[in-house]
């Protein structure tokens, strides 16, 4: 992906072009400290995404001044126009990343450049200006250092970081937003599965489609997520399934699970070799997960089984299960890292993954390897210290 480029101002003088391209400048950050810090939620009571720290970061953009006014201020409500483009046309996108405390008390980010690259991609898809990756990472680092005491130090715990960009122009025309607010909030989180791994039952939805070739499934835009909630509620209620497997096309190609990428470990029927399979990023309907990419990189570096980005259909999975070639299934994303799957409901039949309520050896090994890098147990270039 060609990202991090500067946007071209659509017409106008050179002065406007310069302003339009003004970068995020972390040295200009103004810090307004909270005068009444909140009481911290006990770690065991943390619920994903419900607790926020004392401060937030906001940075403004408009088409005259470019990026300006980076401010770290007490966490609080935003005031935006009821005509703001974010509220009418979904000119909103976001990122999900984490900061970890290592055993020496250092704060670490995991591949933050990948999140910035994806944020740029999502923003450009919504005709928003680009961001300079290094500038935003440094502003986020300033925020993390200020709210450092909120970063949990316990194994499995971390600080979820939510960068968000919204269109704030008060204008009802369907046009590029002339004003943008970029903000970052922090939420301390515990392990996704408190009592160890809990493999999930999935529902392969043959009716609702999350994303399609040429669509925006490859961008983290808010509009992709709201419409998934009602089908998920239905899958939970009617089939007792925790997540939906999103399919595409008459042959039911497997795209993603919930808001995670999905990977299958199978024995290939043609060459009898084990292969880790996930959907390719070639046609715009798969979110390019940082966890997905890291898993593929790690598995390829191990060289112990084939690693293929190819389309897998539900028919192929049904056949593999019948022939004893279905080995492991897992979801992958920042929140859970690895989410093992125990079964998939498809056309009223339950396809059982042989690992059942246990975690498969490959899923376990990938999870361990990723966590060791994220928490700095194993030094790796993906883990970036920020203090
Ligand atoms: C965020 C997200 C993922 C996972 O991406 P990570 O970078 O690994 O967290 C996968 N699929 C969807 C639809 C997502 O929104």
Coordinates of C-alpha atoms and ligand atoms in Angstrom, one line a residue:
X1 CA 0.0 0.0 0.0
X2 CA 1.2 3.5 -0.9
X3 CA 0.4 5.4 2.2
X4 CA 1.6 8.3 4.3
X5 CA 1.7 10.4 1.2
X6 CA 0.5 13.9 1.4
X7 CA -2.9 14.7 0.0
X8 CA -3.3 17.1 -2.9
X9 CA -5.4 20.1 -2.2
X10 CA -8.1 20.2 -4.8
X11 CA -7.2 23.5 -6.5
X12 CA -6.2 26.7 -4.7
X13 CA -3.1 28.7 -4.1
X14 CA 0.3 27.4 -3.1
X15 CA -0.2 28.9 0.4
X16 CA -3.4 26.9 0.8
X17 CA -1.7 23.8 -0.6
X18 CA 1.0 24.2 2.1
X19 CA -1.5 24.7 4.9
X20 CA -3.6 21.8 3.7
X21 CA -0.5 19.6 4.1
X22 CA 0.6 21.0 7.5
X23 CA 1.7 17.9 9.5
X24 CA 0.9 16.8 13.0
X25 CA 3.6 18.4 15.2
X26 CA 4.1 16.7 18.5
X27 CA 6.4 19.4 19.7
X28 CA 3.4 21.8 19.6
X29 CA 1.3 19.7 22.0
X30 CA -0.4 21.7 24.7
X31 CA -1.0 19.7 27.9
X32 CA -3.9 20.6 30.2
X33 CA -3.7 18.2 33.2
X34 CA -6.8 16.9 34.9
X35 CA -7.2 18.5 38.4
X36 CA -9.4 15.7 39.7
X37 CA -8.0 12.3 38.6
X38 CA -10.5 9.5 38.6
X39 CA -10.3 6.5 41.0
X40 CA -8.9 3.5 39.1
X41 CA -11.1 0.5 38.4
X42 CA -9.7 -2.6 40.1
X43 CA -8.1 -4.8 37.4
X44 CA -10.5 -7.7 38.0
X45 CA -13.5 -5.4 37.3
X46 CA -12.3 -4.1 33.9
X47 CA -14.8 -4.7 31.1
X48 CA -13.4 -4.2 27.6
X49 CA -13.8 -0.6 26.5
X50 CA -15.8 0.7 29.4
X51 CA -13.1 2.4 31.5
X52 CA -11.2 5.4 30.2
X53 CA -8.1 7.2 31.6
X54 CA -7.8 10.8 32.9
X55 CA -6.7 12.3 29.6
X56 CA -7.4 12.3 25.9
X57 CA -5.6 13.7 22.8
X58 CA -7.3 15.9 20.2
X59 CA -5.8 17.3 17.0
X60 CA -7.8 19.5 14.5
X61 CA -7.5 19.7 10.8
X62 CA -9.2 22.2 8.4
X63 CA -8.5 23.0 4.8
X64 CA -6.9 26.3 5.6
X65 CA -4.6 25.3 8.5
X66 CA -3.9 21.7 7.9
X67 CA -3.2 19.7 11.1
X68 CA -3.0 22.0 14.1
X69 CA -3.7 22.5 17.8
X70 CA -2.6 19.1 19.3
X71 CA -3.9 19.1 22.8
X72 CA -3.8 16.6 25.7
X73 CA -6.7 17.5 28.0
X74 CA -8.8 15.9 30.7
X75 CA -11.0 13.1 29.2
X76 CA -14.4 14.6 28.5
X77 CA -17.3 15.1 26.0
X78 CA -16.7 16.7 22.6
X79 CA -18.9 19.5 21.4
X80 CA -19.7 19.1 17.7
X81 CA -22.3 20.6 15.4
X82 CA -25.4 18.5 14.9
X83 CA -24.8 19.0 11.2
X84 CA -21.3 17.4 11.5
X85 CA -20.5 15.2 8.5
X86 CA -19.6 12.3 10.8
X87 CA -23.1 12.1 12.1
X88 CA -24.8 12.2 8.7
X89 CA -22.6 10.4 6.3
X90 CA -20.4 8.2 8.4
X91 CA -17.3 10.2 7.8
X92 CA -15.6 8.4 10.7
X93 CA -12.8 5.9 11.0
X94 CA -10.8 4.5 13.8
X95 CA -7.9 2.2 14.9
X96 CA -7.4 -0.3 17.6
X97 CA -4.0 -0.9 19.1
X98 CA -2.5 -1.6 22.5
X99 CA 0.3 -0.5 24.8
X100 CA 2.0 -3.0 27.1
X101 CA 4.1 -2.7 30.2
X102 CA 7.2 -4.9 30.2
X103 CA 8.8 -6.5 33.2
X104 CA 11.2 -3.5 33.5
X105 CA 8.3 -1.1 33.5
X106 CA 8.8 0.2 30.0
X107 CA 5.8 1.1 27.8
X108 CA 5.7 -0.8 24.5
X109 CA 3.6 -0.5 21.3
X110 CA 3.2 -3.3 18.9
X111 CA 3.8 -2.5 15.2
X112 CA 2.3 1.0 15.6
X113 CA 3.4 1.9 12.1
X114 CA 1.0 -0.7 10.7
X115 CA -1.9 1.0 12.5
X116 CA -0.9 4.4 11.2
X117 CA -0.7 3.0 7.7
X118 CA -4.1 1.6 8.0
X119 CA -5.5 4.8 9.6
X120 CA -4.2 6.7 6.6
X121 CA -5.8 4.2 4.2
X122 CA -9.2 4.5 6.0
X123 CA -9.0 8.3 6.1
X124 CA -8.2 8.5 2.5
X125 CA -11.1 6.2 1.6
X126 CA -13.4 8.8 3.3
X127 CA -11.7 11.8 1.5
X128 CA -10.0 12.9 4.7
X129 CA -6.4 14.3 4.8
X130 CA -3.4 12.1 5.5
X131 CA -1.6 12.0 8.8
X132 CA 2.2 11.8 9.3
X133 CA 2.6 8.5 11.1
X134 CA 5.6 9.5 13.3
X135 CA 3.9 12.6 14.4
X136 CA 0.7 10.8 15.6
X137 CA 2.7 8.0 17.2
X138 CA 4.7 10.6 19.2
X139 CA 1.5 12.4 20.3
X140 CA 0.0 9.1 21.4
X141 CA 3.2 8.3 23.3
X142 CA 2.9 11.7 25.1
X143 CA -0.6 10.7 26.1
X144 CA 0.5 7.3 27.3
X145 CA 3.4 8.7 29.3
X146 CA 1.0 11.1 31.0
X147 CA -1.5 8.4 31.8
X148 CA 1.2 5.8 32.5
X149 CA -0.1 4.9 35.9
X150 CA -3.3 3.6 34.2
X151 CA -1.4 1.0 32.2
X152 CA -2.0 -2.3 33.9
X153 CA 1.2 -4.2 34.8
X154 CA -0.3 -7.6 35.0
X155 CA 0.2 -10.4 32.5
X156 CA -2.6 -10.4 29.9
X157 CA -3.5 -6.8 30.7
X158 CA -2.8 -3.8 28.5
X159 CA -3.9 -0.4 27.4
X160 CA -6.3 -0.4 24.5
X161 CA -5.7 2.7 22.3
X162 CA -8.5 4.1 20.2
X163 CA -7.4 6.7 17.6
X164 CA -10.5 8.1 15.9
X165 CA -11.1 10.6 13.1
X166 CA -14.4 12.3 12.6
X167 CA -15.7 14.9 10.0
X168 CA -16.9 17.9 11.9
X169 CA -17.8 20.4 9.1
X170 CA -21.3 21.7 9.8
X171 CA -22.5 21.1 6.2
X172 CA -25.1 18.7 4.9
X173 CA -23.7 18.4 1.4
X174 CA -22.2 15.0 0.5
X175 CA -18.7 16.4 0.1
X176 CA -15.3 16.0 1.6
X177 CA -15.3 17.2 5.2
X178 CA -13.6 20.6 5.5
X179 CA -12.9 20.1 9.2
X180 CA -11.7 17.0 10.9
X181 CA -11.2 16.1 14.5
X182 CA -8.7 13.4 15.3
X183 CA -8.7 12.2 18.9
X184 CA -7.3 9.3 20.9
X185 CA -8.8 7.8 24.0
X186 CA -7.3 5.1 26.2
X187 CA -9.0 2.2 27.9
X188 CA -7.2 -0.2 30.3
X189 CA -8.2 -3.8 29.4
X190 CA -7.8 -7.2 30.9
X191 CA -7.3 -10.5 29.1
X192 CA -10.1 -11.3 26.6
X193 CA -10.7 -14.6 28.2
X194 CA -10.5 -14.1 32.0
X195 CA -10.5 -17.8 32.9
X196 CA -8.1 -18.9 30.2
X197 CA -9.1 -19.6 26.6
X198 CA -12.7 -20.2 25.9
X199 CA -13.2 -21.6 22.4
X200 CA -16.2 -20.1 20.7
X201 CA -19.1 -21.4 18.6
X202 CA -19.6 -19.5 15.4
X203 CA -22.6 -19.0 13.0
X204 CA -21.8 -19.0 9.3
X205 CA -24.4 -16.4 8.1
X206 CA -25.7 -17.2 4.6
X207 CA -28.0 -14.2 4.5
X208 CA -26.1 -11.1 5.7
X209 CA -23.0 -9.9 4.0
X210 CA -20.4 -7.8 5.9
X211 CA -18.3 -6.6 2.9
X212 CA -17.9 -7.3 -0.8
X213 CA -15.3 -7.0 -3.5
X214 CA -14.7 -3.3 -4.3
X215 CA -16.4 -2.3 -1.1
X216 CA -14.9 -0.8 2.1
X217 CA -14.4 -3.9 4.2
X218 CA -10.7 -3.2 4.0
X219 CA -11.0 0.1 5.8
X220 CA -11.7 0.5 9.5
X221 CA -14.7 2.8 8.9
X222 CA -17.4 3.0 11.5
X223 CA -20.1 2.3 8.9
X224 CA -18.9 -1.3 8.6
X225 CA -19.7 -2.2 12.2
X226 CA -23.1 -0.9 13.2
X227 CA -24.9 -3.1 10.6
X228 CA -23.3 -6.3 12.0
X229 CA -24.9 -6.0 15.5
X230 CA -28.5 -7.1 14.6
X231 CA -27.3 -10.2 12.8
X232 CA -25.0 -11.1 15.7
X233 CA -27.9 -10.7 18.1
X234 CA -29.9 -13.1 16.0
X235 CA -27.1 -15.6 15.8
X236 CA -26.7 -15.5 19.6
X237 CA -30.5 -15.8 20.2
X238 CA -31.4 -18.4 17.6
X239 CA -28.3 -20.5 17.5
X240 CA -26.4 -19.8 20.7
X241 CA -23.4 -18.6 18.7
X242 CA -20.9 -15.9 20.0
X243 CA -19.7 -14.6 16.6
X244 CA -20.7 -14.6 12.9
X245 CA -18.5 -16.1 10.1
X246 CA -19.0 -13.6 7.3
X247 CA -19.4 -15.3 3.9
X248 CA -19.4 -14.0 0.4
X249 CA -20.8 -15.2 -2.9
X250 CA -22.9 -18.2 -4.0
X251 CA -20.1 -20.6 -3.0
X252 CA -19.9 -19.2 0.5
X253 CA -16.3 -18.0 0.6
X254 CA -15.1 -17.4 4.1
X255 CA -14.1 -13.8 4.7
X256 CA -13.8 -12.9 8.4
X257 CA -15.3 -13.7 11.9
X258 CA -17.0 -10.9 13.9
X259 CA -14.5 -8.1 13.7
X260 CA -11.5 -10.5 13.4
X261 CA -9.7 -12.2 10.7
X262 CA -10.1 -16.0 10.5
X263 CA -7.5 -18.7 10.0
X264 CA -7.9 -22.4 9.3
X265 CA -5.3 -25.1 9.8
X266 CA -6.1 -28.0 7.4
X267 CA -4.5 -31.0 5.9
X268 CA -4.4 -30.2 2.2
X269 CA -6.2 -33.0 0.2
X270 CA -3.9 -32.7 -2.8
X271 CA -0.5 -32.9 -1.1
X272 CA -1.3 -34.1 2.4
X273 CA 0.6 -31.2 3.9
X274 CA -0.7 -29.1 6.7
X275 CA -1.6 -25.6 5.6
X276 CA -2.6 -22.4 7.5
X277 CA -5.2 -20.6 5.3
X278 CA -6.7 -17.2 5.5
X279 CA -8.5 -15.0 3.0
X280 CA -6.3 -12.9 0.7
X281 CA -6.4 -9.1 0.7
X282 CA -6.7 -8.8 -3.0
X283 CA -10.3 -7.5 -3.6
X284 CA -11.1 -5.0 -0.8
X285 CA -13.4 -7.1 1.4
X286 CA -10.9 -8.2 4.1
X287 CA -9.7 -5.9 6.9
X288 CA -5.9 -6.2 6.8
X289 CA -5.3 -7.1 10.5
X290 CA -2.0 -6.4 12.1
X291 CA -2.5 -9.7 14.1
X292 CA -3.2 -11.5 10.8
X293 CA -0.1 -10.1 9.2
X294 CA 2.0 -11.0 12.2
X295 CA 0.7 -14.5 12.4
X296 CA 1.4 -15.1 8.7
X297 CA 4.9 -13.7 9.1
X298 CA 5.7 -15.8 12.2
X299 CA 4.2 -19.0 10.7
X300 CA 6.2 -18.5 7.4
X301 CA 9.4 -17.9 9.4
X302 CA 8.8 -21.3 11.3
X303 CA 8.5 -23.0 7.9
X304 CA 6.8 -26.1 9.4
X305 CA 3.6 -26.0 7.4
X306 CA 2.4 -24.2 4.3
X307 CA 0.9 -20.7 4.8
X308 CA -1.6 -19.7 2.1
X309 CA -3.6 -16.6 1.5
X310 CA -6.4 -18.1 -0.6
X311 CA -10.2 -18.3 -0.7
X312 CA -11.6 -21.1 1.3
X313 CA -15.3 -22.0 0.9
X314 CA -17.7 -23.5 3.5
X315 CA -18.0 -26.5 1.2
X316 CA -14.3 -27.1 1.5
X317 CA -14.4 -26.9 5.3
X318 CA -17.4 -29.3 5.5
X319 CA -15.5 -31.8 3.3
X320 CA -12.2 -31.4 5.3
X321 CA -14.1 -32.0 8.5
X322 CA -15.7 -35.2 7.1
X323 CA -12.4 -36.5 6.0
X324 CA -10.6 -35.7 9.2
X325 CA -8.5 -32.9 7.6
X326 CA -9.8 -30.0 9.6
X327 CA -7.3 -29.4 12.4
X328 CA -7.7 -25.9 14.0
X329 CA -9.8 -22.7 13.5
X330 CA -9.0 -19.4 15.1
X331 CA -10.0 -15.7 15.0
X332 CA -7.2 -13.1 15.1
X333 CA -7.3 -9.5 16.2
X334 CA -5.8 -7.0 18.6
X335 CA -8.4 -7.4 21.4
X336 CA -8.3 -11.2 21.8
X337 CA -5.0 -11.8 19.9
X338 CA -6.1 -15.4 19.2
X339 CA -9.7 -16.6 19.6
X340 CA -9.9 -20.4 19.2
X341 CA -13.1 -21.8 17.6
X342 CA -14.8 -25.0 18.7
X343 CA -17.5 -25.3 16.0
X344 CA -19.3 -23.5 13.2
X345 CA -23.1 -23.7 12.6
X346 CA -23.7 -23.9 8.8
X347 CA -27.0 -24.7 7.1
X348 CA -28.4 -26.0 10.4
X349 CA -25.5 -28.4 10.9
X350 CA -22.7 -28.0 13.4
X351 CA -19.2 -28.5 12.0
X352 CA -17.1 -29.5 14.9
X353 CA -13.4 -28.5 15.1
X354 CA -11.5 -31.5 16.6
X355 CA -9.8 -29.3 19.3
X356 CA -13.2 -28.9 20.9
X357 CA -13.0 -26.9 24.2
X358 CA -9.2 -27.0 24.1
X359 CA -6.8 -24.8 22.3
X360 CA -5.0 -26.3 19.3
X361 CA -1.2 -26.5 19.5
X362 CA -0.7 -24.1 16.6
X363 CA -3.1 -21.5 18.0
X364 CA -1.4 -21.8 21.4
X365 CA 2.0 -21.4 20.0
X366 CA 1.1 -18.4 17.9
X367 CA -0.6 -16.8 20.9
X368 CA 2.5 -17.4 23.1
X369 CA 4.9 -16.1 20.4
X370 CA 2.8 -12.9 19.9
X371 CA 2.4 -12.2 23.6
X372 CA 6.1 -12.7 24.3
X373 CA 6.9 -10.1 21.6
X374 CA 4.1 -7.7 22.8
X375 CA 5.2 -7.8 26.4
X376 CA 8.9 -7.6 25.6
X377 CA 9.6 -11.1 27.0
X378 CA 11.3 -11.7 23.6
X379 CA 13.0 -8.7 22.1
X380 CA 11.7 -8.1 18.5
X381 CA 11.6 -5.2 16.1
X382 CA 7.8 -5.2 16.2
X383 CA 7.8 -4.1 19.8
X384 CA 8.6 -0.4 20.1
X385 CA 9.6 1.1 23.5
X386 CA 8.3 4.6 24.0
X387 CA 9.9 5.6 27.3
Ligands
LIG1 C1 -9.8 -4.5 13.5 C2 -10.3 -5.7 12.7 C3 -9.6 -6.8 12.5 C4 -8.3 -7.1 13.3 O1 -7.2 -6.3 13.0 P1 -6.0 -6.2 14.0 O2 -5.2 -5.1 13.4 O3 -5.4 -7.5 14.0 O4 -6.6 -5.8 15.4 C5 -10.1 -7.8 11.7 N1 -11.3 -7.7 11.1 C6 -12.0 -6.5 11.2 C7 -13.3 -6.4 10.5 C8 -11.5 -5.5 12.0 O5 -12.3 -4.4 12.2

